[in-house]
CSV table of C-alpha atoms in Angstrom, one decimal:
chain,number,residue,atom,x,y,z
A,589,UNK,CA,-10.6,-16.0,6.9
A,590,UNK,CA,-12.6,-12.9,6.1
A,591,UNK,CA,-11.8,-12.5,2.6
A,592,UNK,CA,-11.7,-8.7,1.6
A,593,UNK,CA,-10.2,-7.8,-1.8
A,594,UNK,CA,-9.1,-4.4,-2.6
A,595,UNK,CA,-7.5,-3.9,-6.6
A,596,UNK,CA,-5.8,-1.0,-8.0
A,597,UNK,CA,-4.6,-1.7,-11.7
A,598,UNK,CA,-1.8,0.8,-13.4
A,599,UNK,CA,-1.4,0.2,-17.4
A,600,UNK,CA,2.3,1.3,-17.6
A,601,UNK,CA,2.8,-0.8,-21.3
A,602,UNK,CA,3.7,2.7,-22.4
A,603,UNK,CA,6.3,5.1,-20.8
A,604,UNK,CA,6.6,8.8,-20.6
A,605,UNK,CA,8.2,11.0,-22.3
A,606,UNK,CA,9.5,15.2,-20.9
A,607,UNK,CA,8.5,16.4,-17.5
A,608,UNK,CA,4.8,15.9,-17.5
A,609,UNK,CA,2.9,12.7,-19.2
A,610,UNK,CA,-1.2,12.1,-20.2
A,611,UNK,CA,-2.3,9.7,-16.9
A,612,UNK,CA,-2.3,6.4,-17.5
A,613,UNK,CA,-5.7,3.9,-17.8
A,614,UNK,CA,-6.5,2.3,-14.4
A,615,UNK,CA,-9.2,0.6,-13.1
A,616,UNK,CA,-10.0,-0.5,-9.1
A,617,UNK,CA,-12.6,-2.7,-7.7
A,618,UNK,CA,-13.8,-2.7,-4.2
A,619,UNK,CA,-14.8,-5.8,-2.7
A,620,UNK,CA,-16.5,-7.1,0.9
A,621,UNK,CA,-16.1,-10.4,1.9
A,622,UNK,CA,-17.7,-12.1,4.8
A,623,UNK,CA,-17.0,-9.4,7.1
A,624,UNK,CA,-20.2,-7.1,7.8
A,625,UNK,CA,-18.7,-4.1,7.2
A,626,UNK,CA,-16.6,-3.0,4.4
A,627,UNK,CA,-13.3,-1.0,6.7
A,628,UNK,CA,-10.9,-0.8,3.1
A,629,UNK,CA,-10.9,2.4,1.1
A,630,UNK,CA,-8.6,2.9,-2.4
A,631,UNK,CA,-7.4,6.4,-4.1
A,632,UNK,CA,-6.7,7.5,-6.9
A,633,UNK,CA,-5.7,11.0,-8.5
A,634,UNK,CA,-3.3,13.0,-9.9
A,635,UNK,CA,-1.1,16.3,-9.1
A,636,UNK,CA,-0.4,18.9,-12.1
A,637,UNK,CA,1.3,22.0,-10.8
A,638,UNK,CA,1.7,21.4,-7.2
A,639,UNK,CA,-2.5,20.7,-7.0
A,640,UNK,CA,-4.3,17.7,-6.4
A,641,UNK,CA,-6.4,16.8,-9.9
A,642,UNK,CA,-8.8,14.4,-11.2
A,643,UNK,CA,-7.0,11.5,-13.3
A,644,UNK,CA,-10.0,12.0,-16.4
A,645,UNK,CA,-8.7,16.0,-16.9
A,646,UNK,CA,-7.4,16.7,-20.5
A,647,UNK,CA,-4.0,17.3,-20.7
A,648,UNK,CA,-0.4,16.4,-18.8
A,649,UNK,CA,0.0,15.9,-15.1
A,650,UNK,CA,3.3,15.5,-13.3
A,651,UNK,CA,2.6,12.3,-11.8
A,652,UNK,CA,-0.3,9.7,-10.8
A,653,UNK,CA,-0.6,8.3,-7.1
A,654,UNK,CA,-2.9,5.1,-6.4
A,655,UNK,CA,-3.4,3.9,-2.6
A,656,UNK,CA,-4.8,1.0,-0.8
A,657,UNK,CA,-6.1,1.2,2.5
A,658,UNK,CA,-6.6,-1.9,4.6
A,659,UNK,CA,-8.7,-0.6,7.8
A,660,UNK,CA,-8.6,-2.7,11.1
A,661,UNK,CA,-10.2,-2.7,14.1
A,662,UNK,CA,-9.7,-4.3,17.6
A,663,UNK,CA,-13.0,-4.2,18.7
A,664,UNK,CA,-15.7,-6.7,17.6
A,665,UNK,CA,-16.1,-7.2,14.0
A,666,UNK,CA,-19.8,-6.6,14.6
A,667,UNK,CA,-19.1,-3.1,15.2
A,668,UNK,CA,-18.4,-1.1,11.8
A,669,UNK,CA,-15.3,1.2,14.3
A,670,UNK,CA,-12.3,0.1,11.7
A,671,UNK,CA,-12.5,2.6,9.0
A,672,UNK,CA,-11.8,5.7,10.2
A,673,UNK,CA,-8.4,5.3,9.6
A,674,UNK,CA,-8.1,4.1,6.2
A,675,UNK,CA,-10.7,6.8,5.1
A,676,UNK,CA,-8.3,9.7,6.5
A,677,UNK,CA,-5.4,8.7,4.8
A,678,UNK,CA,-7.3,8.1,1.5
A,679,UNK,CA,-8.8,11.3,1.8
A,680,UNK,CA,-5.6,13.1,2.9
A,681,UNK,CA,-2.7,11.2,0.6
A,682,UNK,CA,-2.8,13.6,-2.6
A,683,UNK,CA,-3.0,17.0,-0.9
A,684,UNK,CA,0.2,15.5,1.4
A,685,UNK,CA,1.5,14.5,-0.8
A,686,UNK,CA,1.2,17.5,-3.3
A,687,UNK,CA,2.5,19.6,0.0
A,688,UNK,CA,5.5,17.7,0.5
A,689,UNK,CA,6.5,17.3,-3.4
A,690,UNK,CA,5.8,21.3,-3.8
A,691,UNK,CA,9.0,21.9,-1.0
A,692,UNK,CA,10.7,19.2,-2.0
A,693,UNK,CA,10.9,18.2,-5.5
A,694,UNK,CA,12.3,14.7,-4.3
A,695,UNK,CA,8.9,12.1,-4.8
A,696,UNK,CA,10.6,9.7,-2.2
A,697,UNK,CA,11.4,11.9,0.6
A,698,UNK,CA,7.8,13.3,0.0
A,699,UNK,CA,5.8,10.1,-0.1
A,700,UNK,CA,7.9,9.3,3.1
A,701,UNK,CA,7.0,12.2,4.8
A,702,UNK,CA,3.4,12.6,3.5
A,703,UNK,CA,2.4,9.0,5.2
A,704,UNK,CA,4.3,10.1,8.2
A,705,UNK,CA,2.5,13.2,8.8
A,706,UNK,CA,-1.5,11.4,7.7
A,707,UNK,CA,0.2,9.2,10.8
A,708,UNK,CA,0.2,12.0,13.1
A,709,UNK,CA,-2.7,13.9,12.1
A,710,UNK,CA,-4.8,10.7,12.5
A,711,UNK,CA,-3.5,9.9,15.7
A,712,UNK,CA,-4.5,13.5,17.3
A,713,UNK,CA,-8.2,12.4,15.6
A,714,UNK,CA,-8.2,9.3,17.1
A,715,UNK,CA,-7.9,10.9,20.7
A,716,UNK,CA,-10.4,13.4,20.5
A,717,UNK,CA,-12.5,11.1,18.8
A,718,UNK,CA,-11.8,7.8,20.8
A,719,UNK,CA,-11.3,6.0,18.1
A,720,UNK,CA,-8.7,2.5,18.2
A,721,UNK,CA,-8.4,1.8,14.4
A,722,UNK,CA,-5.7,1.2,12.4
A,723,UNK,CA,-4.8,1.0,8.1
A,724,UNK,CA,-2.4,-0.2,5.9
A,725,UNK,CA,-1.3,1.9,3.0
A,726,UNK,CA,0.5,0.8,0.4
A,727,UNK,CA,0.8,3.9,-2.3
A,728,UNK,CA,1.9,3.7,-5.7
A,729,UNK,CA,3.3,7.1,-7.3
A,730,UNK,CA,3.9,7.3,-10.9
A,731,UNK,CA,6.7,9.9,-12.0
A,732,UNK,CA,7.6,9.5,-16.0
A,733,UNK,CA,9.3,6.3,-16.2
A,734,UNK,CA,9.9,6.4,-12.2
A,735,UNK,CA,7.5,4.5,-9.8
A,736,UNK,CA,8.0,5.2,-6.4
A,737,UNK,CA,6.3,2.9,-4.0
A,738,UNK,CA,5.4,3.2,0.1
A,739,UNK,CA,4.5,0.2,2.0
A,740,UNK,CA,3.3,0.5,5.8
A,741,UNK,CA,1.6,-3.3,6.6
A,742,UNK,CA,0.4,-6.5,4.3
A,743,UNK,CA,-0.9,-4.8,1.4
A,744,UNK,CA,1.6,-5.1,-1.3
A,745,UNK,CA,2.3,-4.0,-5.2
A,746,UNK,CA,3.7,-6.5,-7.8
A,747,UNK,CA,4.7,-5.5,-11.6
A,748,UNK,CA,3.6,-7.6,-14.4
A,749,UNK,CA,5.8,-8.2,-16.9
A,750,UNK,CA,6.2,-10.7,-20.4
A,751,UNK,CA,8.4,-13.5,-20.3
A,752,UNK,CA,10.5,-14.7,-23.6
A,753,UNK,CA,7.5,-16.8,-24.4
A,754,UNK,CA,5.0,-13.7,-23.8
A,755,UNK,CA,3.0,-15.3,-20.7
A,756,UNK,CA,2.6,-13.0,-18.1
A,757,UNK,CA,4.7,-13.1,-14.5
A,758,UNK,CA,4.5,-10.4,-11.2
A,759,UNK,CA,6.6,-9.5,-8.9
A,760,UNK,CA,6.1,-8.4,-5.7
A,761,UNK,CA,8.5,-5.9,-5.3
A,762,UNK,CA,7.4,-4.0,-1.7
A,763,UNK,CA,8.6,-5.7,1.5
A,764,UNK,CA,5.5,-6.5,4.0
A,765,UNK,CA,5.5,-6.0,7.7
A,766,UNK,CA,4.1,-9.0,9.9
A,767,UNK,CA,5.2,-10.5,12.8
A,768,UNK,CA,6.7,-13.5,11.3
A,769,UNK,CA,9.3,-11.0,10.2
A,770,UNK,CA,12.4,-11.6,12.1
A,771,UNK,CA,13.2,-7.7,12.1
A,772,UNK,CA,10.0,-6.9,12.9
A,773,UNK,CA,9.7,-9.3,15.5
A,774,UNK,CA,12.9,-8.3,17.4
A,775,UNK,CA,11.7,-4.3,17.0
A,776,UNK,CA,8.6,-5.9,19.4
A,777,UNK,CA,10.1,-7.7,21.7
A,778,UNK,CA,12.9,-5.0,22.6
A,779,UNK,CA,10.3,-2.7,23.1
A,780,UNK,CA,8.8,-1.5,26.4
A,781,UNK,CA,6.6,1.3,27.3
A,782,UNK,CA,5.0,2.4,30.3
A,783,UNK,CA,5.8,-1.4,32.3
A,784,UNK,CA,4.5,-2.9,29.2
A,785,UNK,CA,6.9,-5.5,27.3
A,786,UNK,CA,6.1,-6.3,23.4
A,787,UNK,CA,5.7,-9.5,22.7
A,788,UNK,CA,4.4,-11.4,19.6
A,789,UNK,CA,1.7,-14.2,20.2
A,790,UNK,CA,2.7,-17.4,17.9
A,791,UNK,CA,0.2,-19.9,19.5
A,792,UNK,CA,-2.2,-19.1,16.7
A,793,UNK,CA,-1.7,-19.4,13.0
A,794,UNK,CA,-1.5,-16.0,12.4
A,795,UNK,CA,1.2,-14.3,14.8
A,796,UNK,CA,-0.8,-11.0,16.3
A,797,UNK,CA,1.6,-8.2,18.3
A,798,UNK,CA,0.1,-8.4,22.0
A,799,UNK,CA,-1.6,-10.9,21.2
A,800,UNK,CA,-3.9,-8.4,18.7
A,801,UNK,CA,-2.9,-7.1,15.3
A,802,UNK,CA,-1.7,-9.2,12.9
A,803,UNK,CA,0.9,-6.4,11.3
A,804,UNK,CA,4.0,-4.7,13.1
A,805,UNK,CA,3.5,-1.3,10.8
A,806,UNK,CA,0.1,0.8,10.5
A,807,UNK,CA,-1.4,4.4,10.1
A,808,UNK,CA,-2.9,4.4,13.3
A,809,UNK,CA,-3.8,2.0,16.4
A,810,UNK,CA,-3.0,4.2,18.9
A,811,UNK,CA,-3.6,2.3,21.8
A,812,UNK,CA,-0.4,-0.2,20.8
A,813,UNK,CA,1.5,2.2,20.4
A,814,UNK,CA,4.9,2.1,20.5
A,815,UNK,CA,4.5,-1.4,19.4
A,816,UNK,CA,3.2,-0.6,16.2
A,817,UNK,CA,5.4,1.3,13.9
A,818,UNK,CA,4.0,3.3,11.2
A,819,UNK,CA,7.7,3.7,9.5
A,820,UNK,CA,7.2,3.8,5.8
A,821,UNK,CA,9.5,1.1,3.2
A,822,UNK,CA,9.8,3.2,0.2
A,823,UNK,CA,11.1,1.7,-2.8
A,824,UNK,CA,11.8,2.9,-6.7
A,825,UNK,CA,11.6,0.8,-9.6
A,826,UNK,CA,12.8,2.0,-12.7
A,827,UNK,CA,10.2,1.4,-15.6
A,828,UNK,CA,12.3,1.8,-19.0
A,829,UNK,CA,11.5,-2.1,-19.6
A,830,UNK,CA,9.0,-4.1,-20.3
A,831,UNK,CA,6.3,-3.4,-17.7
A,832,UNK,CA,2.8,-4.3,-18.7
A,833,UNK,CA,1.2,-3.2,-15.5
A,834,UNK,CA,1.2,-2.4,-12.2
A,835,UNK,CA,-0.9,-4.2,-9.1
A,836,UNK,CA,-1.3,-2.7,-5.8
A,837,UNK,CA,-4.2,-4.8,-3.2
A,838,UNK,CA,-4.6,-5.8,0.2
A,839,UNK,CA,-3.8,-9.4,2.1
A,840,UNK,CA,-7.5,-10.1,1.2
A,841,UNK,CA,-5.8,-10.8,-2.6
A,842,UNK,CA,-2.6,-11.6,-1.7
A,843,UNK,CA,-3.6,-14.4,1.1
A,844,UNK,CA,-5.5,-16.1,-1.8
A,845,UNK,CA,-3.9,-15.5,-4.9
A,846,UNK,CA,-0.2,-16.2,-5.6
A,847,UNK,CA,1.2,-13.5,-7.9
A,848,UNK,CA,2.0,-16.1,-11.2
A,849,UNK,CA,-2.1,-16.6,-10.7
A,850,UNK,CA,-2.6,-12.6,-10.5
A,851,UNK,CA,-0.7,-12.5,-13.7
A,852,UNK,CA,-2.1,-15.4,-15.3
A,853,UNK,CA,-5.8,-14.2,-14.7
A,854,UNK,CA,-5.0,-10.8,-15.8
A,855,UNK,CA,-3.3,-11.6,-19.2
A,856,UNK,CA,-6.6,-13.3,-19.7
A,857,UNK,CA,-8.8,-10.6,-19.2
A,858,UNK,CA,-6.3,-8.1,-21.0
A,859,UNK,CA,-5.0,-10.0,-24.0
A,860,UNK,CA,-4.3,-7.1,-25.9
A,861,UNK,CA,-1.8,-5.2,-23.4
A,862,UNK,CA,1.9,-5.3,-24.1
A,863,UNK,CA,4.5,-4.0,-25.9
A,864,UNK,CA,6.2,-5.1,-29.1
A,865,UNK,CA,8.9,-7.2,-27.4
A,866,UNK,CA,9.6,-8.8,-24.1
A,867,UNK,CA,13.4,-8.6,-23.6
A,868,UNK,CA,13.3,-7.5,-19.5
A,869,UNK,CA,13.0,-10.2,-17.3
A,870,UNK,CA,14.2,-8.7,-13.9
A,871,UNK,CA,12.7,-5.1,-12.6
A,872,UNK,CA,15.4,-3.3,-11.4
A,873,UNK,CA,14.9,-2.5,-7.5
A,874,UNK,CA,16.3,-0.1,-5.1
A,875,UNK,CA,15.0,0.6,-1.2
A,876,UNK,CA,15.1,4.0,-0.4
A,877,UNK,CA,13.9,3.6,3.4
């Protein structure tokens, strides 16, 4: 496997208060594996009255958004062609998403319609430029006590919280899109376009939609289209409990490292993270999309 490891960490041990909150410490790290060319990208930033900002201003924003990007490529993994894609939407995420919150007010319907529309504006790219790639994005947006999560691929985001004996457990709590998932599967296979029949090849260890891409949902890959989707899951979790911290990273972690491990390694390297008691042992879920 071609290991690649992309982190974003969200301290959330202590919740916000009023309309507008001081950003939270986070930390990201970036990592290549065997591949030759790095095709992942992460963001992070902030919007404060309707505008994009920098997380490391002074003062109060009105929420924090984290993104990972897993880039892809058809072609041969000796040609560095898979980043495009996870560039523009890391590039483009806050000022969509800024856009969309600034008509709306609603942080779900935005996020939903903020990946939708990098979709599209990538797509039109991709033709004049000829380009094939594809991303994952799985974005994390922090509203007060309110994180609101989209999910397009295998990256994922888990929550870290204490259990009655104060060791650490996650939770993934986004839904992934692969073709081993039944629904996903059948969206393929009932899909034709252009004499073309979807299909999902299984003769290999990891199923691949036309016998190519190992996930059914993606920014991008315009040349399987309609085949791949790039419908957002979003999903809310309420933080008034006993969240420690949040974890959003690509299948290069996740393939590797079960989440109890995540945790386990983490409340190692961040002993001093928690709050006074661990009483919440479930996070409370609800899927918007």
């Amino acid at each position: 496997q071609m290991l690649r490891l992309v982190l974003v960490l969200v301290l959330l041990a202590h919740q916000a208060a009023g309309r507008s909150f001081v950003p939270f410490p986070h930390g990201a790290s970036l990592r290549r594996g065997r591949r030759i060319y790095n095709e992942d990208a992460i963001s992070a930033s902030c919007i404060a009255h309707g505008q994009p900002v920098g997380c490391d201003m002074a003062g109060c924003v009105s929420m924090q958004v984290f993104g990972v990007y897993d880039g892809h490529t058809t072609a041969s993994p000796y040609l560095r062609a898979g980043d495009h894609a996870s560039e523009f939407a890391a590039q483009q995420l806050d000022s969509e998403l800024a856009a969309e919150w600034s008509r709306s007010g609603d942080v779900a319907a935005s996020l939903d319609a903020a990946l939708r529309r990098i979709d599209l504006e990538f797509l039109q790219q991709a033709a004049a430029g000829g380009w094939k790639d594809g991303t994952t994005a799985t974005v994390a947006v922090l509203e007060q006590s309110l994180l609101t999560l989209g999910n397009i691929g295998d990256s994922a985001a888990a929550l870290v919280t204490a259990r009655a004996d104060g060791a650490w457990k996650a939770q993934i709590v986004t839904r992934g899109h692969t073709p081993r998932d039944p629904v996903e599967r059948r969206r393929i296979e009932m899909t034709a376009d252009r004499g073309v029949q979807g299909y999902v090849d299984t003769t290999s260890v990891v199923w691949r939609v036309q016998g190519q891409l190992a996930v059914t949902r993606a920014i991008g890959d315009r040349d399987l289209r309609p085949f791949i989707d790039s419908t957002p899951d979003i999903t809310q979790v309420d933080l008034n409990c006993s969240c420690l911290l949040g974890l959003v990273a690509s299948d290069g972690l996740w393939d590797v490292v079960k989440p109890a491990e995540a945790a386990m390694h983490l409340q190692g390297m961040l002993p001093h993270v928690g709050p006074v008691s661990y009483t919440h042992l479930t996070l409370p879920t609800k899927r918007i999309v």
